[in-house]
Amino acid sequence: MIYVHVPFCHRKCTYCAFYSTPSARLREAYVDAVLHELELRKCEVAKPIRTVYFGGGTPSLLGLDQLQRMADALGHAVDLESLEEATLECNPEDLTPDFLAGIRRQGLFNRISIGVQSFDDTLLRLIGRRHTARQAVEAVEAAAGAGFENITIDLIYGLPGLDDGAWNKAVQQAVALPVKHLSAYSLTVEEGTALARQVATGRVLMPDDEQVVGQYRMLCDAMRSAGYEHYEVSNFARPGYASRHNSRYWDRTPYVGLGPAAHSFDGHRRRWNVADVERYVADVFEGRKYYEEEALTTADAHNETVMTGLRTAAGIPSQLVSRQQMQPYIERGWIIENADRYCPTEQGMLYADGMASDLFE
Ligand code: SF4
């Protein structure tokens, strides 16, 4: 599997701590450098490729010609014959009919991920998004109209001022759209973000934990009623539409990540590219090391398996932990035993991180 990180955004959303830059000047050099990195690393890519994911940042900020160059280079460098899923993350305001038709014609991407986040214009403005609720709805409809059948959207709950009624309405609005998949995240206040400053100065008041948990429960109930499977703490899919790419991250399948700030995993080591486009471009072309890496110990591998496994409905193999360790969670209704696995319940997924850290080696 291949991940391509596209680190460009028009401007920073208030809650976002990911690396990105608005610079249009660097985009062409960025594409050249990613293609060079692909050439350097194509032997590392497991054959054949089953999934490709262009994430960001905002991949839909790249022009059709730039995306075409990347798609062509991928087709030449690696075997895409068995490709099952290729996702392009997009922001609603970029999904014009021309852009969508162009992506369709290129033929690489068969899954569109749209950063809707909210259907409330006041909240969208508050968190610094550039689109309106109407644009978000139109983007989903335009993607479906252009022939994309596998569409996923992102929503955020636990937003300041988002009351339960509005959240319920947003989820109903999402499932009424032609979307096969929904990712819903609770808003977190990341250090160094504009949101963190707004919260610190009292300009923005975050909801309390009880309200956020209530919104998670509403989400789970509504998605179940609408026929979606809750396969990971933040992810819901119509049967057969779970993200294959992300599911493989959670299985700890090796992958190659290209681009500034992209992460890679070869089964033993994790590596991350420098989070700076200019340095990345210069280092890639001048033959300097443009990444750092860390070898995982057996304990790291165990801890990662437990951490990601407990966030997914598939859970973890029961031989990884003792029955005695799991007993308290089974009694609380957070874990059920299913064949030879311990699987989190919907309630348990909420406490996945806490359970996992208790089970770390
Ligand atoms: S568009 Fe996405 S990556 Fe870019 S600033 Fe907003 S949340 Fe972050």
JSON list of N, CA and C in Angstrom, two decimals, residues 167-195:
[
{"chain": "A", "resi": 167, "resn": "TRP", "atom": "N", "xyz": [-26.52, 18.00, 16.44]},
{"chain": "A", "resi": 167, "resn": "TRP", "atom": "CA", "xyz": [-25.64, 16.88, 16.08]},
{"chain": "A", "resi": 167, "resn": "TRP", "atom": "C", "xyz": [-26.47, 15.73, 15.49]},
{"chain": "A", "resi": 168, "resn": "ASN", "atom": "N", "xyz": [-27.58, 15.43, 16.13]},
{"chain": "A", "resi": 168, "resn": "ASN", "atom": "CA", "xyz": [-28.44, 14.36, 15.62]},
{"chain": "A", "resi": 168, "resn": "ASN", "atom": "C", "xyz": [-28.89, 14.68, 14.19]},
{"chain": "A", "resi": 169, "resn": "LYS", "atom": "N", "xyz": [-29.24, 15.94, 13.99]},
{"chain": "A", "resi": 169, "resn": "LYS", "atom": "CA", "xyz": [-29.68, 16.36, 12.66]},
{"chain": "A", "resi": 169, "resn": "LYS", "atom": "C", "xyz": [-28.54, 16.22, 11.63]},
{"chain": "A", "resi": 170, "resn": "ALA", "atom": "N", "xyz": [-27.33, 16.56, 12.08]},
{"chain": "A", "resi": 170, "resn": "ALA", "atom": "CA", "xyz": [-26.18, 16.46, 11.17]},
{"chain": "A", "resi": 170, "resn": "ALA", "atom": "C", "xyz": [-25.94, 15.02, 10.74]},
{"chain": "A", "resi": 171, "resn": "VAL", "atom": "N", "xyz": [-26.07, 14.09, 11.70]},
{"chain": "A", "resi": 171, "resn": "VAL", "atom": "CA", "xyz": [-25.84, 12.68, 11.37]},
{"chain": "A", "resi": 171, "resn": "VAL", "atom": "C", "xyz": [-26.95, 12.20, 10.41]},
{"chain": "A", "resi": 172, "resn": "GLN", "atom": "N", "xyz": [-28.18, 12.63, 10.68]},
{"chain": "A", "resi": 172, "resn": "GLN", "atom": "CA", "xyz": [-29.29, 12.24, 9.78]},
{"chain": "A", "resi": 172, "resn": "GLN", "atom": "C", "xyz": [-29.06, 12.81, 8.38]},
{"chain": "A", "resi": 173, "resn": "GLN", "atom": "N", "xyz": [-28.56, 14.04, 8.36]},
{"chain": "A", "resi": 173, "resn": "GLN", "atom": "CA", "xyz": [-28.28, 14.67, 7.07]},
{"chain": "A", "resi": 173, "resn": "GLN", "atom": "C", "xyz": [-27.18, 13.89, 6.32]},
{"chain": "A", "resi": 174, "resn": "ALA", "atom": "N", "xyz": [-26.18, 13.43, 7.06]},
{"chain": "A", "resi": 174, "resn": "ALA", "atom": "CA", "xyz": [-25.07, 12.69, 6.45]},
{"chain": "A", "resi": 174, "resn": "ALA", "atom": "C", "xyz": [-25.59, 11.40, 5.82]},
{"chain": "A", "resi": 175, "resn": "VAL", "atom": "N", "xyz": [-26.40, 10.64, 6.58]},
{"chain": "A", "resi": 175, "resn": "VAL", "atom": "CA", "xyz": [-26.80, 9.33, 6.05]},
{"chain": "A", "resi": 175, "resn": "VAL", "atom": "C", "xyz": [-27.85, 9.47, 4.94]},
{"chain": "A", "resi": 176, "resn": "ALA", "atom": "N", "xyz": [-28.45, 10.65, 4.85]},
{"chain": "A", "resi": 176, "resn": "ALA", "atom": "CA", "xyz": [-29.40, 10.86, 3.74]},
{"chain": "A", "resi": 176, "resn": "ALA", "atom": "C", "xyz": [-28.66, 11.15, 2.44]},
{"chain": "A", "resi": 177, "resn": "LEU", "atom": "N", "xyz": [-27.37, 11.43, 2.55]},
{"chain": "A", "resi": 177, "resn": "LEU", "atom": "CA", "xyz": [-26.56, 11.70, 1.35]},
{"chain": "A", "resi": 177, "resn": "LEU", "atom": "C", "xyz": [-26.04, 10.37, 0.77]},
{"chain": "A", "resi": 178, "resn": "PRO", "atom": "N", "xyz": [-25.61, 10.38, -0.48]},
{"chain": "A", "resi": 178, "resn": "PRO", "atom": "CA", "xyz": [-25.11, 9.12, -1.06]},
{"chain": "A", "resi": 178, "resn": "PRO", "atom": "C", "xyz": [-23.69, 8.81, -0.56]},
{"chain": "A", "resi": 179, "resn": "VAL", "atom": "N", "xyz": [-23.58, 8.53, 0.73]},
{"chain": "A", "resi": 179, "resn": "VAL", "atom": "CA", "xyz": [-22.25, 8.21, 1.28]},
{"chain": "A", "resi": 179, "resn": "VAL", "atom": "C", "xyz": [-22.24, 6.78, 1.81]},
{"chain": "A", "resi": 180, "resn": "LYS", "atom": "N", "xyz": [-21.16, 6.09, 1.47]},
{"chain": "A", "resi": 180, "resn": "LYS", "atom": "CA", "xyz": [-21.02, 4.70, 1.89]},
{"chain": "A", "resi": 180, "resn": "LYS", "atom": "C", "xyz": [-20.29, 4.58, 3.22]},
{"chain": "A", "resi": 181, "resn": "HIS", "atom": "N", "xyz": [-19.71, 5.70, 3.64]},
{"chain": "A", "resi": 181, "resn": "HIS", "atom": "CA", "xyz": [-18.80, 5.62, 4.79]},
{"chain": "A", "resi": 181, "resn": "HIS", "atom": "C", "xyz": [-18.78, 6.97, 5.49]},
{"chain": "A", "resi": 182, "resn": "LEU", "atom": "N", "xyz": [-18.68, 6.91, 6.81]},
{"chain": "A", "resi": 182, "resn": "LEU", "atom": "CA", "xyz": [-18.58, 8.15, 7.59]},
{"chain": "A", "resi": 182, "resn": "LEU", "atom": "C", "xyz": [-17.46, 8.00, 8.62]},
{"chain": "A", "resi": 183, "resn": "SER", "atom": "N", "xyz": [-16.60, 9.01, 8.69]},
{"chain": "A", "resi": 183, "resn": "SER", "atom": "CA", "xyz": [-15.63, 9.09, 9.78]},
{"chain": "A", "resi": 183, "resn": "SER", "atom": "C", "xyz": [-16.06, 10.25, 10.65]},
{"chain": "A", "resi": 184, "resn": "ALA", "atom": "N", "xyz": [-16.23, 10.00, 11.93]},
{"chain": "A", "resi": 184, "resn": "ALA", "atom": "CA", "xyz": [-16.67, 11.07, 12.85]},
{"chain": "A", "resi": 184, "resn": "ALA", "atom": "C", "xyz": [-15.70, 11.13, 14.02]},
{"chain": "A", "resi": 185, "resn": "TYR", "atom": "N", "xyz": [-15.15, 12.31, 14.22]},
{"chain": "A", "resi": 185, "resn": "TYR", "atom": "CA", "xyz": [-14.13, 12.49, 15.26]},
{"chain": "A", "resi": 185, "resn": "TYR", "atom": "C", "xyz": [-14.63, 13.50, 16.28]},
{"chain": "A", "resi": 186, "resn": "SER", "atom": "N", "xyz": [-14.26, 13.28, 17.54]},
{"chain": "A", "resi": 186, "resn": "SER", "atom": "CA", "xyz": [-14.59, 14.31, 18.52]},
{"chain": "A", "resi": 186, "resn": "SER", "atom": "C", "xyz": [-13.48, 15.36, 18.47]},
{"chain": "A", "resi": 187, "resn": "LEU", "atom": "N", "xyz": [-13.88, 16.59, 18.60]},
{"chain": "A", "resi": 187, "resn": "LEU", "atom": "CA", "xyz": [-12.91, 17.69, 18.51]},
{"chain": "A", "resi": 187, "resn": "LEU", "atom": "C", "xyz": [-11.93, 17.60, 19.68]},
{"chain": "A", "resi": 188, "resn": "THR", "atom": "N", "xyz": [-10.64, 17.64, 19.37]},
{"chain": "A", "resi": 188, "resn": "THR", "atom": "CA", "xyz": [-9.67, 17.68, 20.46]},
{"chain": "A", "resi": 188, "resn": "THR", "atom": "C", "xyz": [-8.86, 18.97, 20.34]},
{"chain": "A", "resi": 189, "resn": "VAL", "atom": "N", "xyz": [-8.46, 19.46, 21.48]},
{"chain": "A", "resi": 189, "resn": "VAL", "atom": "CA", "xyz": [-7.70, 20.71, 21.49]},
{"chain": "A", "resi": 189, "resn": "VAL", "atom": "C", "xyz": [-6.22, 20.36, 21.48]},
{"chain": "A", "resi": 190, "resn": "GLU", "atom": "N", "xyz": [-5.59, 20.57, 20.33]},
{"chain": "A", "resi": 190, "resn": "GLU", "atom": "CA", "xyz": [-4.17, 20.22, 20.18]},
{"chain": "A", "resi": 190, "resn": "GLU", "atom": "C", "xyz": [-3.32, 21.44, 20.51]},
{"chain": "A", "resi": 191, "resn": "GLU", "atom": "N", "xyz": [-2.24, 21.16, 21.21]},
{"chain": "A", "resi": 191, "resn": "GLU", "atom": "CA", "xyz": [-1.31, 22.21, 21.60]},
{"chain": "A", "resi": 191, "resn": "GLU", "atom": "C", "xyz": [-0.81, 22.99, 20.38]},
{"chain": "A", "resi": 192, "resn": "GLY", "atom": "N", "xyz": [-0.69, 24.28, 20.53]},
{"chain": "A", "resi": 192, "resn": "GLY", "atom": "CA", "xyz": [-0.10, 25.11, 19.45]},
{"chain": "A", "resi": 192, "resn": "GLY", "atom": "C", "xyz": [-1.11, 25.53, 18.40]},
{"chain": "A", "resi": 193, "resn": "THR", "atom": "N", "xyz": [-2.36, 25.10, 18.49]},
{"chain": "A", "resi": 193, "resn": "THR", "atom": "CA", "xyz": [-3.35, 25.48, 17.48]},
{"chain": "A", "resi": 193, "resn": "THR", "atom": "C", "xyz": [-4.06, 26.77, 17.89]},
{"chain": "A", "resi": 194, "resn": "ALA", "atom": "N", "xyz": [-4.74, 27.38, 16.91]},
{"chain": "A", "resi": 194, "resn": "ALA", "atom": "CA", "xyz": [-5.52, 28.57, 17.22]},
{"chain": "A", "resi": 194, "resn": "ALA", "atom": "C", "xyz": [-6.63, 28.22, 18.22]},
{"chain": "A", "resi": 195, "resn": "LEU", "atom": "N", "xyz": [-7.19, 27.02, 18.07]},
{"chain": "A", "resi": 195, "resn": "LEU", "atom": "CA", "xyz": [-8.25, 26.61, 19.01]},
{"chain": "A", "resi": 195, "resn": "LEU", "atom": "C", "xyz": [-7.71, 26.57, 20.44]}
]
